[in-house]
Coordinates of C-alpha atoms and ligand atoms in Angstrom, one line a residue:
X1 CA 7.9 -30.5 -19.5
X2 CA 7.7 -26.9 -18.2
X3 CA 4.8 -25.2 -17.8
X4 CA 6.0 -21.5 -18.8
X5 CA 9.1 -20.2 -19.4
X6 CA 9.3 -17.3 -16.6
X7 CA 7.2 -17.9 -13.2
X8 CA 6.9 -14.3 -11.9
X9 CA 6.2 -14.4 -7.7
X10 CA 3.9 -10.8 -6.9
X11 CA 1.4 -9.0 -9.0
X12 CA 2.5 -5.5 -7.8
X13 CA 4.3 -2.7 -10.1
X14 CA 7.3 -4.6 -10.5
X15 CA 5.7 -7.9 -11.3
X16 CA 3.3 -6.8 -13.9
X17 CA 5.7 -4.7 -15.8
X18 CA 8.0 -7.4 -15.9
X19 CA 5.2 -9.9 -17.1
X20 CA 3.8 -7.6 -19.7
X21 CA 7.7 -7.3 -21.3
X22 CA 8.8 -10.6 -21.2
X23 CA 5.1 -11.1 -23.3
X24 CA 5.8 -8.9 -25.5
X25 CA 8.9 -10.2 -26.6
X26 CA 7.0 -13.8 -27.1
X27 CA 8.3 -15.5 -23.7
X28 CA 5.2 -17.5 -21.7
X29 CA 5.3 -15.7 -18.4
X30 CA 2.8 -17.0 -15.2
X31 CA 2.3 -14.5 -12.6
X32 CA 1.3 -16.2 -9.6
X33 CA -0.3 -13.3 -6.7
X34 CA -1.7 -14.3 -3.0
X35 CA -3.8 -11.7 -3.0
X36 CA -7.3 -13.1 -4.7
X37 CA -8.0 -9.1 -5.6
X38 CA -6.1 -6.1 -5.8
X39 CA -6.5 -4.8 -2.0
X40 CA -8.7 -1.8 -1.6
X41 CA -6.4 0.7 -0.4
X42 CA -3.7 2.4 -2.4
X43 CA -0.3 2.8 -0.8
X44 CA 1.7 5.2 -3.6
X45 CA 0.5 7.9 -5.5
X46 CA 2.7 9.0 -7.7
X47 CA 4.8 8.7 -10.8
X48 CA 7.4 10.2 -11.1
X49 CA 10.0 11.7 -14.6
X50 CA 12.0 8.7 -14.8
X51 CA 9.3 6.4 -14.4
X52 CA 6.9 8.3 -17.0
X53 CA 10.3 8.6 -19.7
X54 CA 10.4 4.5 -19.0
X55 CA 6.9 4.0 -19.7
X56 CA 6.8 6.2 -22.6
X57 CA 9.1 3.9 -24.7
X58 CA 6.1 1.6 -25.1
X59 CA 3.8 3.7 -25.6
X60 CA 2.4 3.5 -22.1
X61 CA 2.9 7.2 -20.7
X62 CA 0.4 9.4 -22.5
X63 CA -2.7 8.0 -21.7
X64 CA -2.0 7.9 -17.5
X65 CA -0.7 11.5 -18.1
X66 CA -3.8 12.2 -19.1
X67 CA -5.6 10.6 -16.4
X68 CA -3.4 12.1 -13.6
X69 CA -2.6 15.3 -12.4
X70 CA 1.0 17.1 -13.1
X71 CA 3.0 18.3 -10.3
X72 CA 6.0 20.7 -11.4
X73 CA 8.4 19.3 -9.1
X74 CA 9.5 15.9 -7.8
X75 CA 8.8 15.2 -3.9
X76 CA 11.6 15.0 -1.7
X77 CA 12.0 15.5 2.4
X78 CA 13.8 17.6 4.4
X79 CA 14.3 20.4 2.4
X80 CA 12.3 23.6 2.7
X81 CA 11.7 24.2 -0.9
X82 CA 10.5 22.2 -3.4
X83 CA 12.8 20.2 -5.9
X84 CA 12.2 21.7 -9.6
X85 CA 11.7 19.6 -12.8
X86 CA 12.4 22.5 -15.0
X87 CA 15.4 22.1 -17.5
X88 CA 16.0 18.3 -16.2
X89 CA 17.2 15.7 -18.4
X90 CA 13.6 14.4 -18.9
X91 CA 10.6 14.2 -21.6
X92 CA 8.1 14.3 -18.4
X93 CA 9.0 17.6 -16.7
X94 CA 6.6 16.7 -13.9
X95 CA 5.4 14.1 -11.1
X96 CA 2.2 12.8 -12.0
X97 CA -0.2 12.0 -9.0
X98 CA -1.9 8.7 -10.2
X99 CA -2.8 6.0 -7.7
X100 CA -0.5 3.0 -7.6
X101 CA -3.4 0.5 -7.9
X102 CA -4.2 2.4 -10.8
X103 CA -0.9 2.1 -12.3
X104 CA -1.1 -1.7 -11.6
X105 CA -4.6 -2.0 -13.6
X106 CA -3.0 -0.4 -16.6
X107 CA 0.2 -3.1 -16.3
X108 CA -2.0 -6.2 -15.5
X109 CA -4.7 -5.3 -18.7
X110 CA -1.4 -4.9 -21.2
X111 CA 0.6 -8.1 -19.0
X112 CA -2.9 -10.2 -19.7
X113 CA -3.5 -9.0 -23.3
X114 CA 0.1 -9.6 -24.6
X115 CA -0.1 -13.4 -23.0
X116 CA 0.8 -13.3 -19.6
X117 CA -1.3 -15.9 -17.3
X118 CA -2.0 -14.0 -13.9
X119 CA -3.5 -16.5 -10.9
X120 CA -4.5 -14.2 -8.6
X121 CA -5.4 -16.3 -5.2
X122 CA -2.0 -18.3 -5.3
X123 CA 0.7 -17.8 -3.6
X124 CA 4.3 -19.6 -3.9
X125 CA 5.2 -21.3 -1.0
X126 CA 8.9 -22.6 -1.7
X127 CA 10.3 -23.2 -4.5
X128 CA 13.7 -25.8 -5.6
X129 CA 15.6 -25.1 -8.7
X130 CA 18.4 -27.4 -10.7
X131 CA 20.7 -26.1 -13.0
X132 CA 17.6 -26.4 -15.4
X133 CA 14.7 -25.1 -14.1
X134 CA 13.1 -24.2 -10.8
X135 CA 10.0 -25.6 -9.4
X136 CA 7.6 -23.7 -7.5
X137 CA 5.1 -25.5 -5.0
X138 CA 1.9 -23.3 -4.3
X139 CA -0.3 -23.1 -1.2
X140 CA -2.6 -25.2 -2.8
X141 CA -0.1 -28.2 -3.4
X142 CA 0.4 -27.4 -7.0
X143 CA 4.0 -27.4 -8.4
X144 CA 4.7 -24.8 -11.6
X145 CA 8.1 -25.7 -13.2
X146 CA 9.9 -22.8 -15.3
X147 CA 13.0 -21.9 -16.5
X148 CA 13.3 -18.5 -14.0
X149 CA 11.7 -17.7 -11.1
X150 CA 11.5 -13.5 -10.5
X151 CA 10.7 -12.9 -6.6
X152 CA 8.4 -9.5 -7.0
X153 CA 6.7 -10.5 -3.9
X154 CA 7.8 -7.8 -1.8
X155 CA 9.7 -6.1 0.9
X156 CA 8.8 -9.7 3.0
X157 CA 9.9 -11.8 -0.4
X158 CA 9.4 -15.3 0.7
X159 CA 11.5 -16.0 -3.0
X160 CA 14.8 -13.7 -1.9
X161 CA 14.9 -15.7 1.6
X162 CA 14.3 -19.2 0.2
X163 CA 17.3 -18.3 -2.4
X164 CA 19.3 -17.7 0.5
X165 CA 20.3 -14.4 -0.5
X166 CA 21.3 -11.9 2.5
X167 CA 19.3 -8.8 2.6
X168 CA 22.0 -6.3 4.8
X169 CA 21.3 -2.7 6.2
X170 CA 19.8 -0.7 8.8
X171 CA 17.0 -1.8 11.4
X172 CA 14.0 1.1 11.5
X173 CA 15.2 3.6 13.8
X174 CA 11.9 5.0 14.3
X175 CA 8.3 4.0 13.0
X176 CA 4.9 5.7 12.0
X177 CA 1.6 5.3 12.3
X178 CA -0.5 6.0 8.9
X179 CA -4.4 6.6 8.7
X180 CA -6.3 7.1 5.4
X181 CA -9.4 9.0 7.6
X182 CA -11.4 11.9 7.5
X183 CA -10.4 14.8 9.6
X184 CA -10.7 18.6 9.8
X185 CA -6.8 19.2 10.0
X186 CA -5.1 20.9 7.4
X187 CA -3.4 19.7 4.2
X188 CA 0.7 19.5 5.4
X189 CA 2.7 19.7 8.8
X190 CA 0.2 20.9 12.3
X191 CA 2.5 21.1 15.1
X192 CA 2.2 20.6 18.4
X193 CA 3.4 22.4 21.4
X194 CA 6.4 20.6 21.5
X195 CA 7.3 20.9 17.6
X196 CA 6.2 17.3 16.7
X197 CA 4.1 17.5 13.7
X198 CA 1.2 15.3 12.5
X199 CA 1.3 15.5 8.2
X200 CA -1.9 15.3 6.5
X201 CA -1.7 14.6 3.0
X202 CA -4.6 15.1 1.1
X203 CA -6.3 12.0 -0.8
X204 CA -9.4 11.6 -3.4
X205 CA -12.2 11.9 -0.8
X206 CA -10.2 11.5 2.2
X207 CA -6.7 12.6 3.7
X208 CA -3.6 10.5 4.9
X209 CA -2.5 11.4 8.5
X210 CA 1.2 10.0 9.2
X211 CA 2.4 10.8 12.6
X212 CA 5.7 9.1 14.5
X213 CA 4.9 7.0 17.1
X214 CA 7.0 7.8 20.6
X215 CA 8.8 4.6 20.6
X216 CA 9.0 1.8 18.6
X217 CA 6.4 -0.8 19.1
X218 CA 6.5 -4.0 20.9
X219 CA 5.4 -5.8 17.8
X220 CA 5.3 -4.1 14.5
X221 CA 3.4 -6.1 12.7
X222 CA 0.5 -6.3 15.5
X223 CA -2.3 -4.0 13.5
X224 CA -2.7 -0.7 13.7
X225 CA -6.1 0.1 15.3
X226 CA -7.6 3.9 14.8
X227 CA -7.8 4.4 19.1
X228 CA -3.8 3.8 18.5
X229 CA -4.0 6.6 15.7
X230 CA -6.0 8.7 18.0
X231 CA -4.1 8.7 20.7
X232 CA -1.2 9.6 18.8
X233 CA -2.3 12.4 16.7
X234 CA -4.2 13.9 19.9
X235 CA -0.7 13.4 22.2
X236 CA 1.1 15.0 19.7
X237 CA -0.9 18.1 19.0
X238 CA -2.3 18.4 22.6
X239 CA -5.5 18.7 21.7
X240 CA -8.3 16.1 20.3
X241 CA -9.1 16.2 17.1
X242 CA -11.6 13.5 15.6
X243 CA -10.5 10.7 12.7
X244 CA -12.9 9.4 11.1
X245 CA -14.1 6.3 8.6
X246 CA -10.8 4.8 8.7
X247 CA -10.2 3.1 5.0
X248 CA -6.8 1.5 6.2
X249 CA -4.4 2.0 9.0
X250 CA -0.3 1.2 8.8
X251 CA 2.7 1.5 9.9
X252 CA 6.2 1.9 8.0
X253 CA 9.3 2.8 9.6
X254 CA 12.9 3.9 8.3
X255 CA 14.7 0.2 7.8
X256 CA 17.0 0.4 4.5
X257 CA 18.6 -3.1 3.3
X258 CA 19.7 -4.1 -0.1
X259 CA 19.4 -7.8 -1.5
X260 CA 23.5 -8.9 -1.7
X261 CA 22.5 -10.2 -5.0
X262 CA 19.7 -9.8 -7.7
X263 CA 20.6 -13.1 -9.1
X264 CA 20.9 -16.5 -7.9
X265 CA 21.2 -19.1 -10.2
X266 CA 18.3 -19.4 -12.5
X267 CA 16.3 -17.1 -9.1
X268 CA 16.0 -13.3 -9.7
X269 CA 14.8 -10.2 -7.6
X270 CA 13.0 -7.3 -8.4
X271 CA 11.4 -4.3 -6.5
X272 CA 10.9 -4.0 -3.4
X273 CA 12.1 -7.8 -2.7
X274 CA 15.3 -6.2 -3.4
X275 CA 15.8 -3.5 -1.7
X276 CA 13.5 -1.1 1.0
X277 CA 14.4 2.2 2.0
X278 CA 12.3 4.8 4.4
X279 CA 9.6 6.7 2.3
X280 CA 11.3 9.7 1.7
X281 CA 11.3 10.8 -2.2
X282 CA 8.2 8.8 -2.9
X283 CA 10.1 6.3 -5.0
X284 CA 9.3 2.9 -4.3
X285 CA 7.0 2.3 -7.2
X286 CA 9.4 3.8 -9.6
X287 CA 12.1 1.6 -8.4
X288 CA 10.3 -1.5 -9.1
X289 CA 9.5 0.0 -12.3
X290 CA 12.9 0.6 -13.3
X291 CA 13.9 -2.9 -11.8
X292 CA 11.4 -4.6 -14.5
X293 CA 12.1 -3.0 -17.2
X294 CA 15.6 -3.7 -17.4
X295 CA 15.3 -7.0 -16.9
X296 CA 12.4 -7.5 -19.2
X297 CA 14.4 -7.4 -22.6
X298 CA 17.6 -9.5 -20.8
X299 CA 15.4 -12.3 -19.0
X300 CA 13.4 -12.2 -22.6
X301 CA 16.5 -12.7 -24.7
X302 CA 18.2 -14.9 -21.9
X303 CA 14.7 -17.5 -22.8
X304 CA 14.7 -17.2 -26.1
X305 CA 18.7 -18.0 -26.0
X306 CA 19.6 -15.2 -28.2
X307 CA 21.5 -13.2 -25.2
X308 CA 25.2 -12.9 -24.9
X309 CA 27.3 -14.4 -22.9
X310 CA 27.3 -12.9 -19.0
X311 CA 24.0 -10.5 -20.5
X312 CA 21.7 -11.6 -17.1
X313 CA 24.5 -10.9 -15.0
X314 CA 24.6 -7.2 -15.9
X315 CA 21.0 -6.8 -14.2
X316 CA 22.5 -7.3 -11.2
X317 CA 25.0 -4.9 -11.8
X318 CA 23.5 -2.3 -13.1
X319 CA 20.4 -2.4 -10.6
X320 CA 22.0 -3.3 -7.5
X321 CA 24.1 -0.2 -7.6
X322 CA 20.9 1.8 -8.5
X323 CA 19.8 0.2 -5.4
X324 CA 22.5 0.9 -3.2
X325 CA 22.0 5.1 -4.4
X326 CA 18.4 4.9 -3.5
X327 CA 19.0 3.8 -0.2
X328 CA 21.8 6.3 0.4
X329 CA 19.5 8.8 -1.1
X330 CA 16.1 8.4 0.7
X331 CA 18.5 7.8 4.5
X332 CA 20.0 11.0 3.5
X333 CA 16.3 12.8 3.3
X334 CA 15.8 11.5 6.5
X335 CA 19.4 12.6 8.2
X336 CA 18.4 16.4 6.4
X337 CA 14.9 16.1 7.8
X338 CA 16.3 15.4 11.5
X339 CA 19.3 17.5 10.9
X340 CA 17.9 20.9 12.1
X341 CA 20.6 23.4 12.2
X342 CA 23.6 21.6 11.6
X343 CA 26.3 22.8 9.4
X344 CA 25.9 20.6 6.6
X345 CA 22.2 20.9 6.3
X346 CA 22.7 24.2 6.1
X347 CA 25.1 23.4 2.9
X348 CA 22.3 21.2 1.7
X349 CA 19.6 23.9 1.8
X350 CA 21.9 26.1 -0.1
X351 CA 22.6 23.4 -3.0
X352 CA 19.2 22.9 -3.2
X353 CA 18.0 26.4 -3.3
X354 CA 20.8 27.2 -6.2
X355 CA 19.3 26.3 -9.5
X356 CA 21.9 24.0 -11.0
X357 CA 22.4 22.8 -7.4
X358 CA 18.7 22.4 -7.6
X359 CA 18.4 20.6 -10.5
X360 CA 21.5 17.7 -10.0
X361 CA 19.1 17.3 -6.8
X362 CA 16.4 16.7 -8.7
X363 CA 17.7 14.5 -11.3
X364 CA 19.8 12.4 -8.3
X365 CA 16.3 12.3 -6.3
X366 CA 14.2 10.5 -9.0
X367 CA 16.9 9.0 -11.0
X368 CA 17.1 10.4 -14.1
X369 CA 21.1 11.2 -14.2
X370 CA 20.9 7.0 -14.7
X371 CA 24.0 6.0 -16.2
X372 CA 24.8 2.2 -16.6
X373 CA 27.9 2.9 -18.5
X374 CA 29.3 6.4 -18.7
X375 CA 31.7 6.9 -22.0
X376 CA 33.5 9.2 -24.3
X377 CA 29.8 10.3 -25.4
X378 CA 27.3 12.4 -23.0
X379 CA 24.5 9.8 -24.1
X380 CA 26.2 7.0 -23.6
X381 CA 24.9 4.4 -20.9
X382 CA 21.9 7.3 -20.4
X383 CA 18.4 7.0 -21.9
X384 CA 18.5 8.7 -25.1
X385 CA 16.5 11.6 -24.6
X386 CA 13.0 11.6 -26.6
X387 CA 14.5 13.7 -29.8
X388 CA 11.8 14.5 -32.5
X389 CA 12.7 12.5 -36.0
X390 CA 11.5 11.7 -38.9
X391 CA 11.4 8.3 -40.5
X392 CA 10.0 7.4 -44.3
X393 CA 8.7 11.1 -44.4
X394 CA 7.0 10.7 -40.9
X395 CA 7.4 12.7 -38.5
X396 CA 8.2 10.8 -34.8
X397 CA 10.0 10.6 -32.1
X398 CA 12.6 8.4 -31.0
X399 CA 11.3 6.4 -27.9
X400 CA 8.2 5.2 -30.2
X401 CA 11.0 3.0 -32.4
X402 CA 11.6 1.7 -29.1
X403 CA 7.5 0.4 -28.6
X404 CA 8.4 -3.2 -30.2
X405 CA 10.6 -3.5 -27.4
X406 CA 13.5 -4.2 -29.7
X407 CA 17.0 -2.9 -30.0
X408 CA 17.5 -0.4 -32.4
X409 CA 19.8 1.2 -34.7
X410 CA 18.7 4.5 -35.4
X411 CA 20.9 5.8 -38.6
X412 CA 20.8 9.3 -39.1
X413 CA 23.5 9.1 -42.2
X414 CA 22.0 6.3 -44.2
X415 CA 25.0 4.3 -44.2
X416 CA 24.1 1.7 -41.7
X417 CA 22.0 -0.6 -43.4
X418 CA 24.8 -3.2 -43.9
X419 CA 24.3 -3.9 -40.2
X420 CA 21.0 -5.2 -40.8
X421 CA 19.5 -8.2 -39.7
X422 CA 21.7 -8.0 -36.8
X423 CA 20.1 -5.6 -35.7
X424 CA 17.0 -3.6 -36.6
X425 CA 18.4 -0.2 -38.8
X426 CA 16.4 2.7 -38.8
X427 CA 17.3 5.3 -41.0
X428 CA 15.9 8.5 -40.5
X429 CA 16.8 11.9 -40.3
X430 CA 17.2 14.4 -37.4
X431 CA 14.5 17.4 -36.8
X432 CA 15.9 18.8 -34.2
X433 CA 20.0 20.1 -33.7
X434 CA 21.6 17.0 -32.6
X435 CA 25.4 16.3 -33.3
X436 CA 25.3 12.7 -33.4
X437 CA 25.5 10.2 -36.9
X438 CA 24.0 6.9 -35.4
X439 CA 22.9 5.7 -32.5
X440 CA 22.5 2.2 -31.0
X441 CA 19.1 1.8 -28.2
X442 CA 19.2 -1.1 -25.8
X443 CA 15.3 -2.0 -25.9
X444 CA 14.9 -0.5 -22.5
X445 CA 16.4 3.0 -24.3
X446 CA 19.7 3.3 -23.1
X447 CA 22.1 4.3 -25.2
X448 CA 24.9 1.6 -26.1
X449 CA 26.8 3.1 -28.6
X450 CA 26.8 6.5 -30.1
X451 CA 28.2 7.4 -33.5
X452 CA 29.8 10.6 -34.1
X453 CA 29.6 12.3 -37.4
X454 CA 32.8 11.1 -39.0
X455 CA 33.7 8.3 -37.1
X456 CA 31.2 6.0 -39.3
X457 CA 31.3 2.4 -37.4
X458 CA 34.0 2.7 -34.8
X459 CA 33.0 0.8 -32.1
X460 CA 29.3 -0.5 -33.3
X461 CA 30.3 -4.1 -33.7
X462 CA 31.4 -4.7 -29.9
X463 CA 28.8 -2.8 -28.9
X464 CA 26.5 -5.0 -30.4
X465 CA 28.5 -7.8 -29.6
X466 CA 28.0 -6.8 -25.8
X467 CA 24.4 -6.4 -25.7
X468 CA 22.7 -8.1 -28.3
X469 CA 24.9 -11.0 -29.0
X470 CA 25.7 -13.2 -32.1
X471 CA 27.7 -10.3 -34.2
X472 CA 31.2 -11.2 -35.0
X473 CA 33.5 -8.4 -33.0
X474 CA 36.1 -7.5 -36.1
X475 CA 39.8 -8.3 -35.7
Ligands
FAD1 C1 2.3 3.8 3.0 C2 3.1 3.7 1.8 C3 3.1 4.8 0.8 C4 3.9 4.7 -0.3 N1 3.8 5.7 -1.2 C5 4.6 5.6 -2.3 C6 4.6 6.7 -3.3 O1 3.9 7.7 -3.1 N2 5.3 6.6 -4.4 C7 6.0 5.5 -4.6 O2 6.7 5.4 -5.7 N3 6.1 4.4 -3.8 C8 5.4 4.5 -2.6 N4 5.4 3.5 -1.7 C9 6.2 2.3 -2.0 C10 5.5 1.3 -3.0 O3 4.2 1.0 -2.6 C11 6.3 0.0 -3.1 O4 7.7 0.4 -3.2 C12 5.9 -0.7 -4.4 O5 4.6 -1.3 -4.2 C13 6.9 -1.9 -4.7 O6 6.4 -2.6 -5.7 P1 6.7 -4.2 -5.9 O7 6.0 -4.7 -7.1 O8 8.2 -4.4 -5.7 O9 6.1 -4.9 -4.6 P2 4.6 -4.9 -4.0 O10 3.8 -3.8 -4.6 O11 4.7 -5.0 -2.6 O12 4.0 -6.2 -4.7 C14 4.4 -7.5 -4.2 C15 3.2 -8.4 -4.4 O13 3.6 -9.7 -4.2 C16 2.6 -10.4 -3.5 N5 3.2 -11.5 -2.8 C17 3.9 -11.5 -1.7 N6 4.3 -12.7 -1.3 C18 3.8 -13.6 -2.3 C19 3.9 -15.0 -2.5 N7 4.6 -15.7 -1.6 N8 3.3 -15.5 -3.5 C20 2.6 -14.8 -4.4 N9 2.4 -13.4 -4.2 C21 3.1 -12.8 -3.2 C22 1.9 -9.4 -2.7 O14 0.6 -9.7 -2.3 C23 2.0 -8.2 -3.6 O15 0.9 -8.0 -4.4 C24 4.6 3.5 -0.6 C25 4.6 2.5 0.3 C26 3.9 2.5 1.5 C27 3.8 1.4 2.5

């Protein structure tokens, strides 16, 4: 007997989106977390356009843009200016400065009231798995059989090294010290005599400090005490100036390593247990999001045994190489940050500061020029973008056919219906100037097949064929 049908390791971003959409599409999910509460610091801050557009095809957006506060541009190091959201391919022209922990509250209440069982104050141990299930032993010698195990347990993931899967890259160069204190600096960069800058950031009733250490320590993981803080900040500016009520203390460096693979066997990765990168961008969280929420809808239909053939599999391939342009994009902040006047910085500042060069910075940066497979069609492989519609005389818009976390046929012709049951048809009508007939959303809103006014079903059976499985591809 199993006793769920996913067993999700980690109750962070990644883990509770992932929990709250394989719930929603009916599959018994178990988070298991170490932690017995959420801790009480926050480490990110921010959501950012891709994240938000994500979100907002469950319904999940509007009410944390409401409780945040919009930022016009996305954050990015080493560049002088900032990166602009304006005209981007997005339905969230903005960051949004929310605390992670607060994101996480949102994903654990929906994860818990679709289904999911969270046990906080267990952590997995090891785990075994047959070419049926895997079996999880716990810390406190219980064993929790499922048919998939997800590792969202982190940069550390005790899942991704007891599948045995390599995690390549770079060792941290450099590493920096990180105080959430009260001080009397200002907000952003105070230099020192020698040019080395301590970064306040500022914080709801507090600020962050980050300042480089000189070398790298002896032991990273030996704590972080706020003398060691101290000293730093007061070496580096030359002068003492007093931190005070330290709320946590860290210390995070510039490693960068990938997971080799996402999958292995009936073991899957997500998050930061497949992949960390330095800092720069602010992206982690939104990673991890994006991890979840395309494997949500494949893990689902993988469970309920309604996926095509080799469906999993494309989780891998689609996120690793998302993966793999994260890390080459937050190591390349970091080169431009350390560059100072060399040549191709200097080309770098002057993309960035031209406005198209500006924007494809901007929609590299957080992700939004996604494209899991580019074709003949500028939507396809892309997130649809959130076009206003109308349906039965309503009017809507198209990421809320996409809350049920189902695939979708939007028909804007009304000649589509014949594909119904195999997939949901929606016909509505377009109300705004859009040159497509039909178009087919994967649940997580990327566009699988477009229809052209004209070309009527060309193409819409393999498409289907591919991604949702069990429609006869036509001779
Ligand atoms: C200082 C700092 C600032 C950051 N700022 C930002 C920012 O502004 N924006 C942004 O997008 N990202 C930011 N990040 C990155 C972001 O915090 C991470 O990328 C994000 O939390 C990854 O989510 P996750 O769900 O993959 O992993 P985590 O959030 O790390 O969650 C993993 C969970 O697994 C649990 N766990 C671990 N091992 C086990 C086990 N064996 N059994 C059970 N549970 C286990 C852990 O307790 C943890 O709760 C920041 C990170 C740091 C360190």
């Amino acid at each position: 007997m199993l006793d769920t049908d996913v067993l999700v390791a980690g109750a962070g971003p990644a883990g509770l989106l992932l929990a709250a959409e394989l719930a929603l599409a009916g599959v018994r999910t178990t988070v298991v977390e170490r932690h017995p509460e959420r801790p009480p610091y926050c480490r990110g801050f921010n959501l950012n356009a891709r994240a938000l557009d994500l979100l907002a095809r469950r319904g999940l957006a509007e009410d944390l843009v409401a409780e945040g506060h919009r930022v016009p541009h996305a954050p990015v190091t080493g560049l002088p200016g900032p990166l602009l959201l304006d005209g981007t391919a997005t339905g969230h022209p903005f960051s949004l400065g929310i605390p992670q922990t607060r994101v996480e509250e949102v994903l654990e209440a929906r994860a818990a009231g679709l289904g999911a069982e969270i046990l906080r104050g267990h952590e997995l141990r090891t785990f075994t798995q047959t070419p049926d299930d895997v079996s999880a032993l716990l810390h406190n010698g219980r064993t929790i059989r499922a048919r998939y195990l997800v590792g969202c347990d982190g940069g550390r993931s005790t899942v991704r090294k007891q599948a045995g899967i390599g995690f390549p890259g770079v060792d941290a160069r450099w590493y920096a010290l990180l105080g959430d204190v009260e001080c009397d600096l200002p907000y952003g960069p105070s230099a020192g005599p020698d040019g080395r800058t301590v970064f306040v950031i500022p914080r709801p009733g507090y600020v962050r400090v980050i300042v480089r250490e000189d070398a790298p320590p002896s032991d990273k993981n030996e704590p972080v005490t706020l003398d060691r803080l101290q000293a730093q900040v007061d070496a580096v500016l030359g002068r003492h100036v007093e931190l005070r009520n330290p709320r946590w203390l860290s210390r995070f460096g510039d490693a960068a390593r990938l997971a080799s693979r996402y999958r292995e066997g009936r073991v899957l990765l997500a998050g930061d247990a497949a992949h960390i990168h330095p800092p720069a961008g602010a992206i982690g969280v939104n990673v991890a999001l994006d991890d979840a929420f395309n494997l949500g809808w494949k893990l689902a239909a993988t469970v309920r045994g309604t996926a095509p053939e080799g469906l999993l599999d494309t989780y891998h391939d689609e996120r690793h190489a998302a993966g793999a342009r994260i890390l080459a994009n937050t190591r390349a902040q970091v080169a431009l940050e350390e560059a100072g006047d060399e040549p191709w910085a200097d080309l770098m500042r002057r993309v960035a500061a031209h406005p198209a060069g500006n924007r494809a910075l901007t929609e590299i940066i957080t992700g939004l020029d996604t494209c899991y497979a580019p074709g003949d069609h500028p939507w396809l492989g892309r997130l649809a973008p959130d076009v206003p519609i109308s349906v039965g005389g309503r009017a809507t818009h198209l990421a809320a056919l996409l809350h049920p976390g189902r695939p979708v046929l939007l028909d804007l012709t009304g000649s589509l219906s014949a594909w119904s049951p195999a997939v949901e048809v929606v016909p509505g009508t377009s109300l705004s100037d859009l040159d497509i007939a039909a178009v087919l959303l994967r649940p997580d809103g990327h566009v699988a097949w477009v229809g052209v006014p004209g070309s009527g079903d060309d193409g819409l059976a393999e498409a289907l064929h591919r991604w949702m499985g069990g429609v006869p591809v036509r001779a």
